Amino acid sequence: MNQIQHVAIIMDGNGRWGLKKRKSRNFGHKIGLKTVEKVLKQTIKKKIKYLTLFAFSTENWKRPQKEVNFLFKLLENFLLDKLSEFHKNGIKLKIIGKKRFSNQLNRILNNAEKKTKKNKKLQVNLALNYGSKSELIYAFNKLKFKKKAINEKIISSNLFTKNIPDPDLLIRTGNTHRLSNFLLWQLAYAEIFFEKKLWPDFNENDYNKILLKFKKIKRNFGNI
Ligand code: FPP
C-alpha cells in the first residue's frame, strides 16, 4: 500500500453550490470553509504530514471586487477565530504565493506563520495569490545569474514549496478536469482524482474513499 505524505486539493465549486442553493456565490464560499475544517481534521487523523489547499489563484483577481473582498474577509476571520485551535492541534501554517494583500491581512498571515512555525503534526500550505507559472518565473529569475548548471533539485529548492515533498495526490472537486495553474512542477507524478461533488458537499467519507483508492494504486514512476 502506498504511504501518503502530502495531499493537494483544488477546492472547486463553492460559487455554483451557493447559486444552486438559491443563495449567493459568497454563501458557497462560507460553507466551503466548513469542508476545509472537516478535511483538516481528517488529514490529522490519517497522520498525513502535508496538506496544500488552493484558496486563491493569481487569476482569481479577475473576479468581481465584491467576491474578492468577501474571500479575504472570510480568510481573515477564519484565522482570527481558529488560529489558537490550529496551534493547539499541532498545525503549522505556511502561505505559498506572493503576500500582496492588505496590511491587516499580511499581518495576520505573518503572525499565523510565526506562531505555528515549530508545529510538527500537520503542515498546511495555503496557496494564496498563487500561480504555478509565476512561481516558476520567479525561481528562474533568481537563478539566471548563477554560474552553476540548473538541475531538478535547484529548481525545487527555489519554489515556494522549498523543503516540502511533492504531493502524492491531487484532489479537485467540482467536476472540472484541469490543473488551473496549480503546482505544475510539483504535481509531475501525482495521482489525480477528479471528484464530481462541489466543494461544500465534499465530506470525510469522500475524502477517505479517495485516500484508500490512492493507497491501492500501483505507482510505477516510469518503470514497469
Ligand atoms: C473555488 O470555487 C474556490 C475558491 C476560488 C476559493 C476557495 C475558498 C474556500 C474554500 C473558502 C475560503 C477558504 C479559505 C482557506 C479562506 P469557485 O468559486 O471557483 O466555484 P465555481 O467553480 O462554482 O465558480
PDB file of C-alpha atoms and ligand atoms in Angstrom:
ATOM      1  CA  MET A   1       0.000   0.000   0.000  1.00  0.00           C
ATOM      2  CA  ASN A   2       1.251   3.480  -0.834  1.00  0.00           C
ATOM      3  CA  GLN A   3       2.053   5.792   2.039  1.00  0.00           C
ATOM      4  CA  ILE A   4       0.631   9.310   1.900  1.00  0.00           C
ATOM      5  CA  GLN A   5       2.829  12.184   2.854  1.00  0.00           C
ATOM      6  CA  HIS A   6       1.245  15.077   1.006  1.00  0.00           C
ATOM      7  CA  VAL A   7      -2.267  15.765  -0.315  1.00  0.00           C
ATOM      8  CA  ALA A   8      -3.033  18.773  -2.537  1.00  0.00           C
ATOM      9  CA  ILE A   9      -6.583  19.980  -3.112  1.00  0.00           C
ATOM     10  CA  ILE A  10      -8.267  22.323  -5.583  1.00  0.00           C
ATOM     11  CA  MET A  11     -11.413  23.261  -3.675  1.00  0.00           C
ATOM     12  CA  ASP A  12     -13.686  23.995  -6.603  1.00  0.00           C
ATOM     13  CA  GLY A  13     -17.418  24.542  -6.789  1.00  0.00           C
ATOM     14  CA  ASN A  14     -18.285  26.947  -3.980  1.00  0.00           C
ATOM     15  CA  GLY A  15     -19.852  29.537  -6.257  1.00  0.00           C
ATOM     16  CA  ARG A  16     -22.010  27.026  -8.097  1.00  0.00           C
ATOM     17  CA  TRP A  17     -23.068  25.463  -4.811  1.00  0.00           C
ATOM     18  CA  GLY A  18     -24.206  28.818  -3.401  1.00  0.00           C
ATOM     19  CA  LEU A  19     -26.255  29.562  -6.514  1.00  0.00           C
ATOM     20  CA  LYS A  20     -27.702  26.053  -6.558  1.00  0.00           C
ATOM     21  CA  LYS A  21     -28.999  26.698  -3.051  1.00  0.00           C
ATOM     22  CA  ARG A  22     -30.651  29.887  -4.398  1.00  0.00           C
ATOM     23  CA  LYS A  23     -28.235  31.964  -2.352  1.00  0.00           C
ATOM     24  CA  SER A  24     -25.068  33.811  -3.385  1.00  0.00           C
ATOM     25  CA  ARG A  25     -21.680  32.592  -4.615  1.00  0.00           C
ATOM     26  CA  ASN A  26     -20.273  34.056  -1.403  1.00  0.00           C
ATOM     27  CA  PHE A  27     -22.605  31.873   0.647  1.00  0.00           C
ATOM     28  CA  GLY A  28     -20.954  28.925  -1.102  1.00  0.00           C
ATOM     29  CA  HIS A  29     -17.508  30.156  -0.015  1.00  0.00           C
ATOM     30  CA  LYS A  30     -18.719  30.493   3.558  1.00  0.00           C
ATOM     31  CA  ILE A  31     -19.991  26.928   3.671  1.00  0.00           C
ATOM     32  CA  GLY A  32     -16.852  25.791   1.823  1.00  0.00           C
ATOM     33  CA  LEU A  33     -14.901  26.694   4.935  1.00  0.00           C
ATOM     34  CA  LYS A  34     -16.746  24.015   6.877  1.00  0.00           C
ATOM     35  CA  THR A  35     -15.390  21.468   4.409  1.00  0.00           C
ATOM     36  CA  VAL A  36     -11.901  22.887   4.977  1.00  0.00           C
ATOM     37  CA  GLU A  37     -12.291  22.146   8.684  1.00  0.00           C
ATOM     38  CA  LYS A  38     -13.560  18.618   8.051  1.00  0.00           C
ATOM     39  CA  VAL A  39     -10.646  17.864   5.737  1.00  0.00           C
ATOM     40  CA  LEU A  40      -8.112  19.298   8.194  1.00  0.00           C
ATOM     41  CA  LYS A  41      -9.393  17.064  10.986  1.00  0.00           C
ATOM     42  CA  GLN A  42      -9.392  14.012   8.766  1.00  0.00           C
ATOM     43  CA  THR A  43      -5.885  14.728   7.474  1.00  0.00           C
ATOM     44  CA  ILE A  44      -4.552  14.838  11.021  1.00  0.00           C
ATOM     45  CA  LYS A  45      -6.450  11.660  11.861  1.00  0.00           C
ATOM     46  CA  LYS A  46      -4.831   9.907   8.897  1.00  0.00           C
ATOM     47  CA  LYS A  47      -1.385  11.088  10.042  1.00  0.00           C
ATOM     48  CA  ILE A  48      -0.688  12.830   6.743  1.00  0.00           C
ATOM     49  CA  LYS A  49       2.088  15.387   7.175  1.00  0.00           C
ATOM     50  CA  TYR A  50       1.343  17.945   4.431  1.00  0.00           C
ATOM     51  CA  LEU A  51      -1.871  19.380   3.030  1.00  0.00           C
ATOM     52  CA  THR A  52      -1.851  22.064   0.331  1.00  0.00           C
ATOM     53  CA  LEU A  53      -5.082  23.957  -0.303  1.00  0.00           C
ATOM     54  CA  PHE A  54      -5.649  26.185  -3.326  1.00  0.00           C
ATOM     55  CA  ALA A  55      -7.538  29.085  -1.778  1.00  0.00           C
ATOM     56  CA  PHE A  56      -6.912  31.959  -4.215  1.00  0.00           C
ATOM     57  CA  SER A  57      -5.106  31.954  -7.556  1.00  0.00           C
ATOM     58  CA  THR A  58      -3.263  34.730  -9.379  1.00  0.00           C
ATOM     59  CA  GLU A  59      -6.166  34.557 -11.853  1.00  0.00           C
ATOM     60  CA  ASN A  60      -8.874  34.908  -9.191  1.00  0.00           C
ATOM     61  CA  TRP A  61      -8.228  38.680  -9.034  1.00  0.00           C
ATOM     62  CA  LYS A  62     -10.372  38.887 -12.190  1.00  0.00           C
ATOM     63  CA  ARG A  63     -13.469  38.120 -10.123  1.00  0.00           C
ATOM     64  CA  PRO A  64     -15.855  40.903  -9.077  1.00  0.00           C
ATOM     65  CA  GLN A  65     -14.318  43.060  -6.345  1.00  0.00           C
ATOM     66  CA  LYS A  66     -17.155  42.162  -4.010  1.00  0.00           C
ATOM     67  CA  GLU A  67     -16.332  38.452  -4.183  1.00  0.00           C
ATOM     68  CA  VAL A  68     -12.586  39.053  -3.807  1.00  0.00           C
ATOM     69  CA  ASN A  69     -13.174  41.228  -0.738  1.00  0.00           C
ATOM     70  CA  PHE A  70     -15.518  38.656   0.720  1.00  0.00           C
ATOM     71  CA  LEU A  71     -12.975  35.844   0.303  1.00  0.00           C
ATOM     72  CA  PHE A  72     -10.212  37.761   2.047  1.00  0.00           C
ATOM     73  CA  LYS A  73     -12.505  38.863   4.876  1.00  0.00           C
ATOM     74  CA  LEU A  74     -13.579  35.246   5.278  1.00  0.00           C
ATOM     75  CA  LEU A  75      -9.958  34.151   5.491  1.00  0.00           C
ATOM     76  CA  GLU A  76      -9.136  36.918   7.949  1.00  0.00           C
ATOM     77  CA  ASN A  77     -11.988  35.985  10.286  1.00  0.00           C
ATOM     78  CA  PHE A  78     -11.255  32.292   9.896  1.00  0.00           C
ATOM     79  CA  LEU A  79      -7.668  32.752  11.017  1.00  0.00           C
ATOM     80  CA  LEU A  80      -8.557  35.105  13.862  1.00  0.00           C
ATOM     81  CA  ASP A  81     -11.128  32.597  15.014  1.00  0.00           C
ATOM     82  CA  LYS A  82      -9.255  29.334  14.588  1.00  0.00           C
ATOM     83  CA  LEU A  83      -5.560  30.057  14.877  1.00  0.00           C
ATOM     84  CA  SER A  84      -5.293  29.095  18.560  1.00  0.00           C
ATOM     85  CA  GLU A  85      -7.138  25.850  17.905  1.00  0.00           C
ATOM     86  CA  PHE A  86      -4.876  25.044  14.943  1.00  0.00           C
ATOM     87  CA  HIS A  87      -1.834  25.813  17.039  1.00  0.00           C
ATOM     88  CA  LYS A  88      -3.074  23.567  19.840  1.00  0.00           C
ATOM     89  CA  ASN A  89      -3.623  20.778  17.354  1.00  0.00           C
ATOM     90  CA  GLY A  90      -0.051  20.980  16.082  1.00  0.00           C
ATOM     91  CA  ILE A  91      -0.810  22.575  12.723  1.00  0.00           C
ATOM     92  CA  LYS A  92       1.922  24.586  11.052  1.00  0.00           C
ATOM     93  CA  LEU A  93       0.594  27.139   8.599  1.00  0.00           C
ATOM     94  CA  LYS A  94       2.559  28.233   5.562  1.00  0.00           C
ATOM     95  CA  ILE A  95       1.468  30.605   2.828  1.00  0.00           C
ATOM     96  CA  ILE A  96       2.565  29.769  -0.692  1.00  0.00           C
ATOM     97  CA  GLY A  97       2.154  32.624  -3.144  1.00  0.00           C
ATOM     98  CA  LYS A  98       3.067  36.280  -3.044  1.00  0.00           C
ATOM     99  CA  LYS A  99       1.730  38.034   0.042  1.00  0.00           C
ATOM    100  CA  ARG A 100       0.335  41.129  -1.628  1.00  0.00           C
ATOM    101  CA  PHE A 101      -2.741  41.756   0.485  1.00  0.00           C
ATOM    102  CA  SER A 102      -3.997  44.480   2.791  1.00  0.00           C
ATOM    103  CA  ASN A 103      -1.585  45.388   5.594  1.00  0.00           C
ATOM    104  CA  GLN A 104      -4.008  43.874   8.023  1.00  0.00           C
ATOM    105  CA  LEU A 105      -4.250  40.530   6.231  1.00  0.00           C
ATOM    106  CA  ASN A 106      -0.476  40.413   5.657  1.00  0.00           C
ATOM    107  CA  ARG A 107      -0.007  40.946   9.385  1.00  0.00           C
ATOM    108  CA  ILE A 108      -2.478  38.178  10.266  1.00  0.00           C
ATOM    109  CA  LEU A 109      -0.812  35.768   7.834  1.00  0.00           C
ATOM    110  CA  ASN A 110       2.711  36.558   9.045  1.00  0.00           C
ATOM    111  CA  ASN A 111       1.622  36.164  12.626  1.00  0.00           C
ATOM    112  CA  ALA A 112      -0.071  32.827  11.885  1.00  0.00           C
ATOM    113  CA  GLU A 113       3.084  31.527  10.200  1.00  0.00           C
ATOM    114  CA  LYS A 114       5.316  32.741  13.008  1.00  0.00           C
ATOM    115  CA  LYS A 115       3.139  31.397  15.801  1.00  0.00           C
ATOM    116  CA  THR A 116       2.835  27.924  14.290  1.00  0.00           C
ATOM    117  CA  LYS A 117       6.266  27.503  12.726  1.00  0.00           C
ATOM    118  CA  LYS A 118       7.522  24.896  15.212  1.00  0.00           C
ATOM    119  CA  ASN A 119       4.438  22.688  14.977  1.00  0.00           C
ATOM    120  CA  LYS A 120       5.022  19.227  13.620  1.00  0.00           C
ATOM    121  CA  LYS A 121       1.758  17.326  13.299  1.00  0.00           C
ATOM    122  CA  LEU A 122       0.474  18.717  10.016  1.00  0.00           C
ATOM    123  CA  GLN A 123       1.809  21.427   7.727  1.00  0.00           C
ATOM    124  CA  VAL A 124      -0.976  23.240   5.910  1.00  0.00           C
ATOM    125  CA  ASN A 125       0.197  25.151   2.879  1.00  0.00           C
ATOM    126  CA  LEU A 126      -2.379  27.732   1.937  1.00  0.00           C
ATOM    127  CA  ALA A 127      -1.954  28.745  -1.702  1.00  0.00           C
ATOM    128  CA  LEU A 128      -2.949  32.400  -1.804  1.00  0.00           C
ATOM    129  CA  ASN A 129      -2.319  34.676  -4.750  1.00  0.00           C
ATOM    130  CA  TYR A 130      -0.610  31.574  -6.087  1.00  0.00           C
ATOM    131  CA  GLY A 131       0.100  30.728  -9.718  1.00  0.00           C
ATOM    132  CA  SER A 132       2.462  27.991 -10.771  1.00  0.00           C
ATOM    133  CA  LYS A 133       3.791  29.805 -13.834  1.00  0.00           C
ATOM    134  CA  SER A 134       4.622  32.939 -11.880  1.00  0.00           C
ATOM    135  CA  GLU A 135       6.275  30.765  -9.216  1.00  0.00           C
ATOM    136  CA  LEU A 136       8.496  29.174 -11.881  1.00  0.00           C
ATOM    137  CA  ILE A 137       9.320  32.523 -13.491  1.00  0.00           C
ATOM    138  CA  TYR A 138      10.263  33.883 -10.081  1.00  0.00           C
ATOM    139  CA  ALA A 139      12.557  30.891  -9.491  1.00  0.00           C
ATOM    140  CA  PHE A 140      14.190  31.113 -12.938  1.00  0.00           C
ATOM    141  CA  ASN A 141      14.838  34.822 -12.473  1.00  0.00           C
ATOM    142  CA  LYS A 142      16.529  34.140  -9.168  1.00  0.00           C
ATOM    143  CA  LEU A 143      18.727  31.525 -10.857  1.00  0.00           C
ATOM    144  CA  LYS A 144      19.601  33.264 -14.103  1.00  0.00           C
ATOM    145  CA  PHE A 145      22.837  34.890 -12.907  1.00  0.00           C
ATOM    146  CA  LYS A 146      24.150  31.789 -11.189  1.00  0.00           C
ATOM    147  CA  LYS A 147      27.035  30.081 -12.979  1.00  0.00           C
ATOM    148  CA  LYS A 148      26.007  26.561 -11.868  1.00  0.00           C
ATOM    149  CA  ALA A 149      24.011  24.364 -14.218  1.00  0.00           C
ATOM    150  CA  ILE A 150      20.367  24.188 -13.261  1.00  0.00           C
ATOM    151  CA  ASN A 151      19.044  20.816 -12.147  1.00  0.00           C
ATOM    152  CA  GLU A 152      15.810  19.492 -10.700  1.00  0.00           C
ATOM    153  CA  LYS A 153      16.898  19.910  -7.115  1.00  0.00           C
ATOM    154  CA  ILE A 154      17.922  23.539  -7.648  1.00  0.00           C
ATOM    155  CA  ILE A 155      14.590  24.419  -9.242  1.00  0.00           C
ATOM    156  CA  SER A 156      12.606  22.680  -6.488  1.00  0.00           C
ATOM    157  CA  SER A 157      14.539  24.492  -3.802  1.00  0.00           C
ATOM    158  CA  ASN A 158      13.727  27.873  -5.333  1.00  0.00           C
ATOM    159  CA  LEU A 159       9.967  27.397  -5.364  1.00  0.00           C
ATOM    160  CA  PHE A 160       7.539  28.484  -2.641  1.00  0.00           C
ATOM    161  CA  THR A 161       7.326  24.780  -1.788  1.00  0.00           C
ATOM    162  CA  LYS A 162      11.031  24.533  -0.959  1.00  0.00           C
ATOM    163  CA  ASN A 163      11.644  21.699   1.557  1.00  0.00           C
ATOM    164  CA  ILE A 164       8.130  20.310   1.067  1.00  0.00           C
ATOM    165  CA  PRO A 165       7.866  16.881  -0.591  1.00  0.00           C
ATOM    166  CA  ASP A 166       5.857  16.838  -3.835  1.00  0.00           C
ATOM    167  CA  PRO A 167       2.167  15.922  -3.429  1.00  0.00           C
ATOM    168  CA  ASP A 168       1.390  12.219  -3.736  1.00  0.00           C
ATOM    169  CA  LEU A 169      -2.110  13.002  -4.868  1.00  0.00           C
ATOM    170  CA  LEU A 170      -4.227  15.873  -6.083  1.00  0.00           C
ATOM    171  CA  ILE A 171      -7.957  16.084  -5.487  1.00  0.00           C
ATOM    172  CA  ARG A 172     -10.090  18.509  -7.485  1.00  0.00           C
ATOM    173  CA  THR A 173     -13.748  18.798  -6.587  1.00  0.00           C
ATOM    174  CA  GLY A 174     -16.443  20.454  -8.702  1.00  0.00           C
ATOM    175  CA  ASN A 175     -16.444  18.120 -11.709  1.00  0.00           C
ATOM    176  CA  THR A 176     -13.877  20.146 -13.656  1.00  0.00           C
ATOM    177  CA  HIS A 177     -10.872  18.394 -15.155  1.00  0.00           C
ATOM    178  CA  ARG A 178      -7.994  20.831 -15.232  1.00  0.00           C
ATOM    179  CA  LEU A 179      -4.998  21.935 -13.163  1.00  0.00           C
ATOM    180  CA  SER A 180      -5.696  25.696 -13.255  1.00  0.00           C
ATOM    181  CA  ASN A 181      -2.039  26.719 -12.924  1.00  0.00           C
ATOM    182  CA  PHE A 182      -1.653  24.832  -9.638  1.00  0.00           C
ATOM    183  CA  LEU A 183       1.693  23.218  -8.657  1.00  0.00           C
ATOM    184  CA  LEU A 184       2.554  22.295 -12.268  1.00  0.00           C
ATOM    185  CA  TRP A 185       6.125  21.309 -11.401  1.00  0.00           C
ATOM    186  CA  GLN A 186       5.322  19.651  -8.094  1.00  0.00           C
ATOM    187  CA  LEU A 187       2.458  17.518  -9.441  1.00  0.00           C
ATOM    188  CA  ALA A 188       4.572  15.872 -12.152  1.00  0.00           C
ATOM    189  CA  TYR A 189       3.999  12.384 -10.708  1.00  0.00           C
ATOM    190  CA  ALA A 190       0.928  12.898  -8.555  1.00  0.00           C
ATOM    191  CA  GLU A 191      -2.121  10.686  -8.885  1.00  0.00           C
ATOM    192  CA  ILE A 192      -5.075  12.885  -9.811  1.00  0.00           C
ATOM    193  CA  PHE A 193      -8.613  12.414  -8.520  1.00  0.00           C
ATOM    194  CA  PHE A 194     -11.427  14.419 -10.040  1.00  0.00           C
ATOM    195  CA  GLU A 195     -14.455  14.493  -7.787  1.00  0.00           C
ATOM    196  CA  LYS A 196     -17.918  15.306  -9.094  1.00  0.00           C
ATOM    197  CA  LYS A 197     -19.181  16.853  -5.871  1.00  0.00           C
ATOM    198  CA  LEU A 198     -18.938  20.592  -5.330  1.00  0.00           C
ATOM    199  CA  TRP A 199     -16.547  21.545  -2.515  1.00  0.00           C
ATOM    200  CA  PRO A 200     -19.205  22.363   0.134  1.00  0.00           C
ATOM    201  CA  ASP A 201     -20.721  18.893  -0.379  1.00  0.00           C
ATOM    202  CA  PHE A 202     -17.389  17.066  -0.118  1.00  0.00           C
ATOM    203  CA  ASN A 203     -17.124  15.206   3.185  1.00  0.00           C
ATOM    204  CA  GLU A 204     -14.900  12.951   5.288  1.00  0.00           C
ATOM    205  CA  ASN A 205     -16.297   9.861   3.651  1.00  0.00           C
ATOM    206  CA  ASP A 206     -15.487  11.098   0.127  1.00  0.00           C
ATOM    207  CA  TYR A 207     -12.009  12.049   1.288  1.00  0.00           C
ATOM    208  CA  ASN A 208     -11.373   8.674   2.919  1.00  0.00           C
ATOM    209  CA  LYS A 209     -12.528   6.830  -0.190  1.00  0.00           C
ATOM    210  CA  ILE A 210     -10.027   8.739  -2.330  1.00  0.00           C
ATOM    211  CA  LEU A 211      -7.206   8.143   0.148  1.00  0.00           C
ATOM    212  CA  LEU A 212      -7.950   4.433   0.150  1.00  0.00           C
ATOM    213  CA  LYS A 213      -8.080   4.306  -3.649  1.00  0.00           C
ATOM    214  CA  PHE A 214      -4.727   6.068  -3.805  1.00  0.00           C
ATOM    215  CA  LYS A 215      -3.182   3.605  -1.380  1.00  0.00           C
ATOM    216  CA  LYS A 216      -4.048   0.729  -3.692  1.00  0.00           C
ATOM    217  CA  ILE A 217      -2.684   2.210  -6.927  1.00  0.00           C
ATOM    218  CA  LYS A 218       0.419   0.621  -8.422  1.00  0.00           C
ATOM    219  CA  ARG A 219       2.744   3.567  -8.939  1.00  0.00           C
ATOM    220  CA  ASN A 220       5.472   2.941 -11.497  1.00  0.00           C
ATOM    221  CA  PHE A 221       7.169   6.313 -11.882  1.00  0.00           C
ATOM    222  CA  GLY A 222       8.027   5.443 -15.474  1.00  0.00           C
ATOM    223  CA  ASN A 223       9.149   1.926 -14.609  1.00  0.00           C
ATOM    224  CA  ILE A 224       7.015  -1.172 -15.304  1.00  0.00           C
TER     225      ILE A 224
HETATM  226  C1  FPP B   1     -13.332  27.799  -5.977  1.00  0.00           C
HETATM  227  O1  FPP B   1     -14.715  27.796  -6.105  1.00  0.00           O
HETATM  228  C2  FPP B   1     -12.963  28.288  -4.686  1.00  0.00           C
HETATM  229  C3  FPP B   1     -12.228  29.395  -4.473  1.00  0.00           C
HETATM  230  C4  FPP B   1     -11.676  30.262  -5.518  1.00  0.00           C
HETATM  231  C5  FPP B   1     -11.927  29.802  -3.122  1.00  0.00           C
HETATM  232  C6  FPP B   1     -11.742  28.693  -2.159  1.00  0.00           C
HETATM  233  C7  FPP B   1     -12.166  29.198  -0.864  1.00  0.00           C
HETATM  234  C8  FPP B   1     -12.715  28.482   0.112  1.00  0.00           C
HETATM  235  C9  FPP B   1     -12.871  27.027   0.121  1.00  0.00           C
HETATM  236  C10 FPP B   1     -13.234  29.164   1.290  1.00  0.00           C
HETATM  237  C11 FPP B   1     -12.229  30.010   1.859  1.00  0.00           C
HETATM  238  C12 FPP B   1     -11.043  29.243   2.228  1.00  0.00           C
HETATM  239  C13 FPP B   1     -10.126  29.742   2.987  1.00  0.00           C
HETATM  240  C14 FPP B   1      -8.960  28.934   3.389  1.00  0.00           C
HETATM  241  C15 FPP B   1     -10.298  31.111   3.473  1.00  0.00           C
HETATM  242  P1  FPP B   1     -15.335  28.659  -7.249  1.00  0.00           P
HETATM  243  O2  FPP B   1     -15.779  29.945  -6.664  1.00  0.00           O
HETATM  244  O3  FPP B   1     -14.369  28.769  -8.385  1.00  0.00           O
HETATM  245  O4  FPP B   1     -16.570  27.796  -7.639  1.00  0.00           O
HETATM  246  P2  FPP B   1     -17.279  27.728  -9.047  1.00  0.00           P
HETATM  247  O5  FPP B   1     -16.418  26.855  -9.919  1.00  0.00           O
HETATM  248  O6  FPP B   1     -18.563  27.078  -8.699  1.00  0.00           O
HETATM  249  O7  FPP B   1     -17.417  29.123  -9.551  1.00  0.00           O
END
